[in-house]
Amino acid sequence: MREKAIHEINKGQNIGDVSFKLITFLFALTVPLLLLSIIFVLVKQSWLSIYTFGFNFVVNTTWDPLMDNYGALPFIYGTLVSSFLALLIAVPLGLGCAIYLSEVSQSKFKEYLAVMVELLAAIPSVIYGLWGIFVLGPWLAGSVQPFLKMTLGFLPIFQGSPSGLSLMSGGVILAIMILPTITAISREVIQAVPHNLRESAMALGATKWETVKLAVFGPAMSGIIGAIILGLGRALGETMAVTMIIGNRPQISASLFAPSYTLASVIANEFAEAVSDMNLSVLIELALILLLITLFVNGLARIFIWKTIGKNKIR
Amino acid sequence: MENNWKKQNPIRKTKERIFLIFIFFCAIMAIIPLISVMGYVFLQGVSAINFDFFTKLPTPVGEQGGGMGNAIIGTIILTGIAAFVGLPIGVFGGIWLAQFGDGKRGFFIRYSADVLSSIPTIVIGIFAYVLIVLMMKRFSAIAGGFALGIIMIPTVIRTTEEMIKMVPRTLYEAGLALGIPEWKVTMRIVFRTAWSGIFTGIMLSIARIGGETAPLIFTAFNSPYWSFKVDQPMASMTVTIYNYAISPFSDWHAKAWAGSLVLISIILAVTLIVRKFSKRVRYG
Amino acid sequence: MLKKMLLVLLSLVFVSGAAMAVDLSGAGATFPYPIYSKWISDYSKATGNKINYQPIGSGGGIRQFTSGIVDFGGSDAPMTNDEISKAGGDILHIPTVMGAVSVVYNLPGIKGLKLDANSLAGIFLGNIKMWNDDAIAKLNPSANLPNKAITVAHRSDGSGTTDIFTNYLAKVSTGWASKVGAGKAVNWPVGVGGKGNSGVAGVVKVNEGAIGYVELSYAMENNLSVISLKNRAGYYVIPSLDSTSASADGALSKIPSDFRADLTNAPGKNSYPIVGMTWLLVHKNQKDTAKGKTLVDFLKWSLTDGQKYAADLYYAPLPKSLQSKVLKTINTITY
């Protein structure tokens, strides 16, 4: 039996409650309205491309603005792999950091530390890009990639010559950029879990890890998932920093050391100088494809959560 | 009691050890890029910061002096417009989702917010361009602020919803038991309790839009002059930084780094100050 | 607290009295941005007229200019006939300055590397993969070329620089012309894409064995090694302001009356083969009299007083004979 929501128990009849419900609903409604308007504008502007290329666009791998021959597949690959890599790195790190800041750390300075991590979100993307070119890229190419090649080089993802401009660089920089979102929101949610649950666990002799596992993760899971989805959203749509470090080569390669290209990057790169109406239309269609990917990935995430955690916790 | 279980259950002890090591590792891994990036920005930019930077207009390459005074004000104004657009929708929308959003409508709205958060910011800029710039037939701060506001919404609405849902029902019920109308319970008791977390979400989104460039290029445009009119192009720190950073000249590069340092510092200052004044309330 | 902040912001918003009115707005090419900002600043000091030009890219500039959202555009590549008719038909291309596209490389210890048209095209086509390839060694007998792979760096964003570079390659290499072609954005056979001139410069700077093409200013300011390129007359020339001007002189006779010219591969023994002009795009019939007057005045100033600032910023001023032709065209603008 699902627990009854507050408003079902206390059916507010007075004018205050009714208007409050209405006003907040109207605000909430603007969100899907905005989304639908954006989709409408995108479809309108990309119609030329959709009409001309049809479904082939999604599986074609050529990108030739001069000959007006376009294909989206390399970008879809680049976007999915870089975002997945970013989540792989940022979710454990972000959660770990959040737990550190809320459960483990005794230091007085943790409040300031938390703010500093949030500050990572304020750094302009172009600065991340520049730092990536001059600091992160060379470090990855000089230390990390050769190490991976030496130890795990039998895996196709770690083959090829090390390069600072690579899919790996794109994934890592995205991880750093979404870390603040995941950390900050997870931390807030974890800290908001009522202490009585924790205290009960500790009274029963649970270790810190067991307390977190039993008492904190359950109630906080919904918020943590929310934080991860927001992080994923940022990763899928990030343009500036990624395009400066990913190599911008529309190709599909198994290796993480190879240059790649994402949907958001090519849109940012070519939009300002789009050579023809078709070029422009194609770029907008790529934006539409990114939107569809997002819809799909979010849908998958929701089904996964629904099945594993239960209908009550996530609505 | 402590010694007993440790001797009896080495597995649990090991798990605990691994857990703590992992957590420390995570914290360090999060700090390293932070120090690296901040340190890099600081080293590159600190030399170009002086009083002029905050008060003067930009100068062309090679000329001494000059600053980003107009861009600093412009960014503040643009952020203000964005907050005006994004905060009401985010906060009130989040309240609706938390209180009334369990049904199909809530699902759809939540889903839309998540999808909205992954749209590349340049596409949102294009949307604002089509909607506002083409209508007004000119670039304006309104268009720029509008685009930034849309970018803020998903973070604020998600955070607000989650933080309000974390407030224990007991608080609600206590308020209702006292005869307070439901909406007042929501705003005065529940919202207040959740405020710290909601505020984090708001600051996170403001920090995010503070660093956005792409959505402003085709909306607020940018300007080398003092600009306060919201229906005209407006200078912004991010676009100015971008223009300087992609140029070949080192004195412009230094200004770009200095600008980034100032931008981050302003956001840091605002966050710390407002945090100091809003105490964290225990949930119980 | 938040409410107070909002109130302060709102009141700021309505204080518009102190704002300066901008007389003209323009948008477009990033390449001439440094000198345009210099001109705008000095012109403003001299006359009090305020102009706002933003480097959003040539394509963006053309589009905003066509929609009437800005008063003039800036472009590194001339508008096509299609684009001109969409913008109303009465478009004038006003050349302002010229620049050289230098080919830069990163091979520590090797200075003054020479390449000719075939080897350059071969590298960018991906046919020549190693630095110690015979084709390169033949032209540089005394250089100790390493056995290293060549990393090609090109532009990922559409750009006038790419347009100039690929136009040159298409002229001198049939392989390039048939396989790739010329334009602001092409399907590059090999290489990584850097965003903007600064992106390509960054790639070359940080990666040993890299080769790329950037505007001269980026090569000079980043201390990158430049290639001596064999020109049409058979001489090896490095990109510089002198060799750029020489190129312009050489190509002078070929420049049409509407100034939409391609200056690559010009004749003359001192000519550097990869150079181009940048233009300001304006309407011949200015609808607004005040704006038209200011625009004409500014254009004239740029083509006379403004030219002296070019050299310091690595642009070549227009040849004198071309200057006078352009000034005559500016005089035909009505307002």
PDB file of C-alpha atoms in Angstrom, chain B residues 126-222:
ATOM      1  CA  ILE B 126      19.663  29.682 -30.711  1.00  0.00           C
ATOM      2  CA  PHE B 127      16.160  29.251 -29.265  1.00  0.00           C
ATOM      3  CA  ALA B 128      16.391  32.596 -27.472  1.00  0.00           C
ATOM      4  CA  TYR B 129      17.737  34.107 -30.685  1.00  0.00           C
ATOM      5  CA  VAL B 130      14.750  32.897 -32.726  1.00  0.00           C
ATOM      6  CA  LEU B 131      12.255  33.871 -30.047  1.00  0.00           C
ATOM      7  CA  ILE B 132      13.546  37.235 -28.917  1.00  0.00           C
ATOM      8  CA  VAL B 133      16.357  38.616 -31.056  1.00  0.00           C
ATOM      9  CA  LEU B 134      14.559  38.059 -34.335  1.00  0.00           C
ATOM     10  CA  MET B 135      11.365  39.533 -32.863  1.00  0.00           C
ATOM     11  CA  MET B 136      13.062  42.612 -31.450  1.00  0.00           C
ATOM     12  CA  LYS B 137      15.338  42.877 -34.457  1.00  0.00           C
ATOM     13  CA  ARG B 138      18.323  43.429 -32.218  1.00  0.00           C
ATOM     14  CA  PHE B 139      20.558  41.795 -29.658  1.00  0.00           C
ATOM     15  CA  SER B 140      19.606  42.473 -26.075  1.00  0.00           C
ATOM     16  CA  ALA B 141      20.335  41.621 -22.478  1.00  0.00           C
ATOM     17  CA  ILE B 142      16.770  40.339 -22.179  1.00  0.00           C
ATOM     18  CA  ALA B 143      17.474  37.650 -24.757  1.00  0.00           C
ATOM     19  CA  GLY B 144      20.710  36.720 -23.026  1.00  0.00           C
ATOM     20  CA  GLY B 145      19.164  36.639 -19.573  1.00  0.00           C
ATOM     21  CA  PHE B 146      16.270  34.585 -20.900  1.00  0.00           C
ATOM     22  CA  ALA B 147      18.613  31.963 -22.339  1.00  0.00           C
ATOM     23  CA  LEU B 148      20.581  31.801 -19.084  1.00  0.00           C
ATOM     24  CA  GLY B 149      17.354  31.541 -17.107  1.00  0.00           C
ATOM     25  CA  ILE B 150      16.278  28.469 -19.078  1.00  0.00           C
ATOM     26  CA  ILE B 151      19.639  26.859 -18.352  1.00  0.00           C
ATOM     27  CA  MET B 152      19.108  27.426 -14.620  1.00  0.00           C
ATOM     28  CA  ILE B 153      15.718  25.780 -14.444  1.00  0.00           C
ATOM     29  CA  PRO B 154      16.528  22.027 -14.395  1.00  0.00           C
ATOM     30  CA  THR B 155      19.042  22.299 -11.543  1.00  0.00           C
ATOM     31  CA  VAL B 156      16.821  24.503  -9.391  1.00  0.00           C
ATOM     32  CA  ILE B 157      13.631  22.527  -9.976  1.00  0.00           C
ATOM     33  CA  ARG B 158      15.296  19.178  -9.298  1.00  0.00           C
ATOM     34  CA  THR B 159      17.092  20.350  -6.175  1.00  0.00           C
ATOM     35  CA  THR B 160      14.018  22.085  -4.768  1.00  0.00           C
ATOM     36  CA  GLU B 161      11.904  19.000  -5.284  1.00  0.00           C
ATOM     37  CA  GLU B 162      14.413  16.619  -3.752  1.00  0.00           C
ATOM     38  CA  MET B 163      15.143  18.788  -0.730  1.00  0.00           C
ATOM     39  CA  ILE B 164      11.468  19.332   0.045  1.00  0.00           C
ATOM     40  CA  LYS B 165      10.801  15.616  -0.247  1.00  0.00           C
ATOM     41  CA  MET B 166      13.554  14.987   2.293  1.00  0.00           C
ATOM     42  CA  VAL B 167      11.666  16.937   4.959  1.00  0.00           C
ATOM     43  CA  PRO B 168      10.018  14.387   7.279  1.00  0.00           C
ATOM     44  CA  ARG B 169       6.265  14.131   7.175  1.00  0.00           C
ATOM     45  CA  THR B 170       6.199  14.690  10.901  1.00  0.00           C
ATOM     46  CA  LEU B 171       6.957  18.352  10.315  1.00  0.00           C
ATOM     47  CA  TYR B 172       4.040  18.682   7.910  1.00  0.00           C
ATOM     48  CA  GLU B 173       1.723  16.864  10.213  1.00  0.00           C
ATOM     49  CA  ALA B 174       2.775  18.960  13.172  1.00  0.00           C
ATOM     50  CA  GLY B 175       1.998  22.113  11.262  1.00  0.00           C
ATOM     51  CA  LEU B 176      -1.340  20.849  10.058  1.00  0.00           C
ATOM     52  CA  ALA B 177      -2.188  19.676  13.542  1.00  0.00           C
ATOM     53  CA  LEU B 178      -1.782  23.248  14.685  1.00  0.00           C
ATOM     54  CA  GLY B 179      -4.465  24.281  12.234  1.00  0.00           C
ATOM     55  CA  ILE B 180      -2.182  26.094   9.806  1.00  0.00           C
ATOM     56  CA  PRO B 181      -3.440  26.031   6.201  1.00  0.00           C
ATOM     57  CA  GLU B 182      -1.537  23.566   4.063  1.00  0.00           C
ATOM     58  CA  TRP B 183       0.084  26.092   1.804  1.00  0.00           C
ATOM     59  CA  LYS B 184       1.408  28.021   4.771  1.00  0.00           C
ATOM     60  CA  VAL B 185       2.837  24.830   6.221  1.00  0.00           C
ATOM     61  CA  THR B 186       4.594  24.258   2.934  1.00  0.00           C
ATOM     62  CA  MET B 187       6.046  27.719   2.615  1.00  0.00           C
ATOM     63  CA  ARG B 188       6.760  28.662   6.197  1.00  0.00           C
ATOM     64  CA  ILE B 189       7.820  25.380   7.723  1.00  0.00           C
ATOM     65  CA  VAL B 190       8.809  22.877   5.089  1.00  0.00           C
ATOM     66  CA  PHE B 191      10.371  25.289   2.632  1.00  0.00           C
ATOM     67  CA  ARG B 192      12.348  26.989   5.377  1.00  0.00           C
ATOM     68  CA  THR B 193      13.688  23.644   6.523  1.00  0.00           C
ATOM     69  CA  ALA B 194      14.725  22.656   3.046  1.00  0.00           C
ATOM     70  CA  TRP B 195      16.127  26.097   2.250  1.00  0.00           C
ATOM     71  CA  SER B 196      19.796  25.272   2.770  1.00  0.00           C
ATOM     72  CA  GLY B 197      19.719  22.533   0.181  1.00  0.00           C
ATOM     73  CA  ILE B 198      17.589  24.552  -2.196  1.00  0.00           C
ATOM     74  CA  PHE B 199      20.024  27.400  -1.840  1.00  0.00           C
ATOM     75  CA  THR B 200      22.884  25.097  -2.857  1.00  0.00           C
ATOM     76  CA  GLY B 201      20.962  24.222  -5.990  1.00  0.00           C
ATOM     77  CA  ILE B 202      20.399  27.894  -6.750  1.00  0.00           C
ATOM     78  CA  MET B 203      24.050  28.808  -6.199  1.00  0.00           C
ATOM     79  CA  LEU B 204      25.121  25.843  -8.323  1.00  0.00           C
ATOM     80  CA  SER B 205      22.977  27.040 -11.195  1.00  0.00           C
ATOM     81  CA  ILE B 206      24.112  30.642 -10.848  1.00  0.00           C
ATOM     82  CA  ALA B 207      27.717  29.479 -10.823  1.00  0.00           C
ATOM     83  CA  ARG B 208      26.979  27.461 -13.933  1.00  0.00           C
ATOM     84  CA  ILE B 209      25.437  30.317 -15.900  1.00  0.00           C
ATOM     85  CA  GLY B 210      28.147  32.651 -14.668  1.00  0.00           C
ATOM     86  CA  GLY B 211      30.565  30.618 -16.738  1.00  0.00           C
ATOM     87  CA  GLU B 212      28.469  30.225 -19.884  1.00  0.00           C
ATOM     88  CA  THR B 213      29.590  31.802 -23.131  1.00  0.00           C
ATOM     89  CA  ALA B 214      27.871  30.143 -26.082  1.00  0.00           C
ATOM     90  CA  PRO B 215      24.278  31.146 -25.260  1.00  0.00           C
ATOM     91  CA  LEU B 216      25.268  34.799 -24.959  1.00  0.00           C
ATOM     92  CA  ILE B 217      27.064  35.227 -28.278  1.00  0.00           C
ATOM     93  CA  PHE B 218      23.897  35.332 -30.332  1.00  0.00           C
ATOM     94  CA  THR B 219      21.664  36.935 -27.730  1.00  0.00           C
ATOM     95  CA  ALA B 220      23.341  39.544 -25.537  1.00  0.00           C
ATOM     96  CA  PHE B 221      26.105  39.955 -28.127  1.00  0.00           C
ATOM     97  CA  ASN B 222      28.642  41.875 -25.986  1.00  0.00           C
TER      98      ASN B 222
END
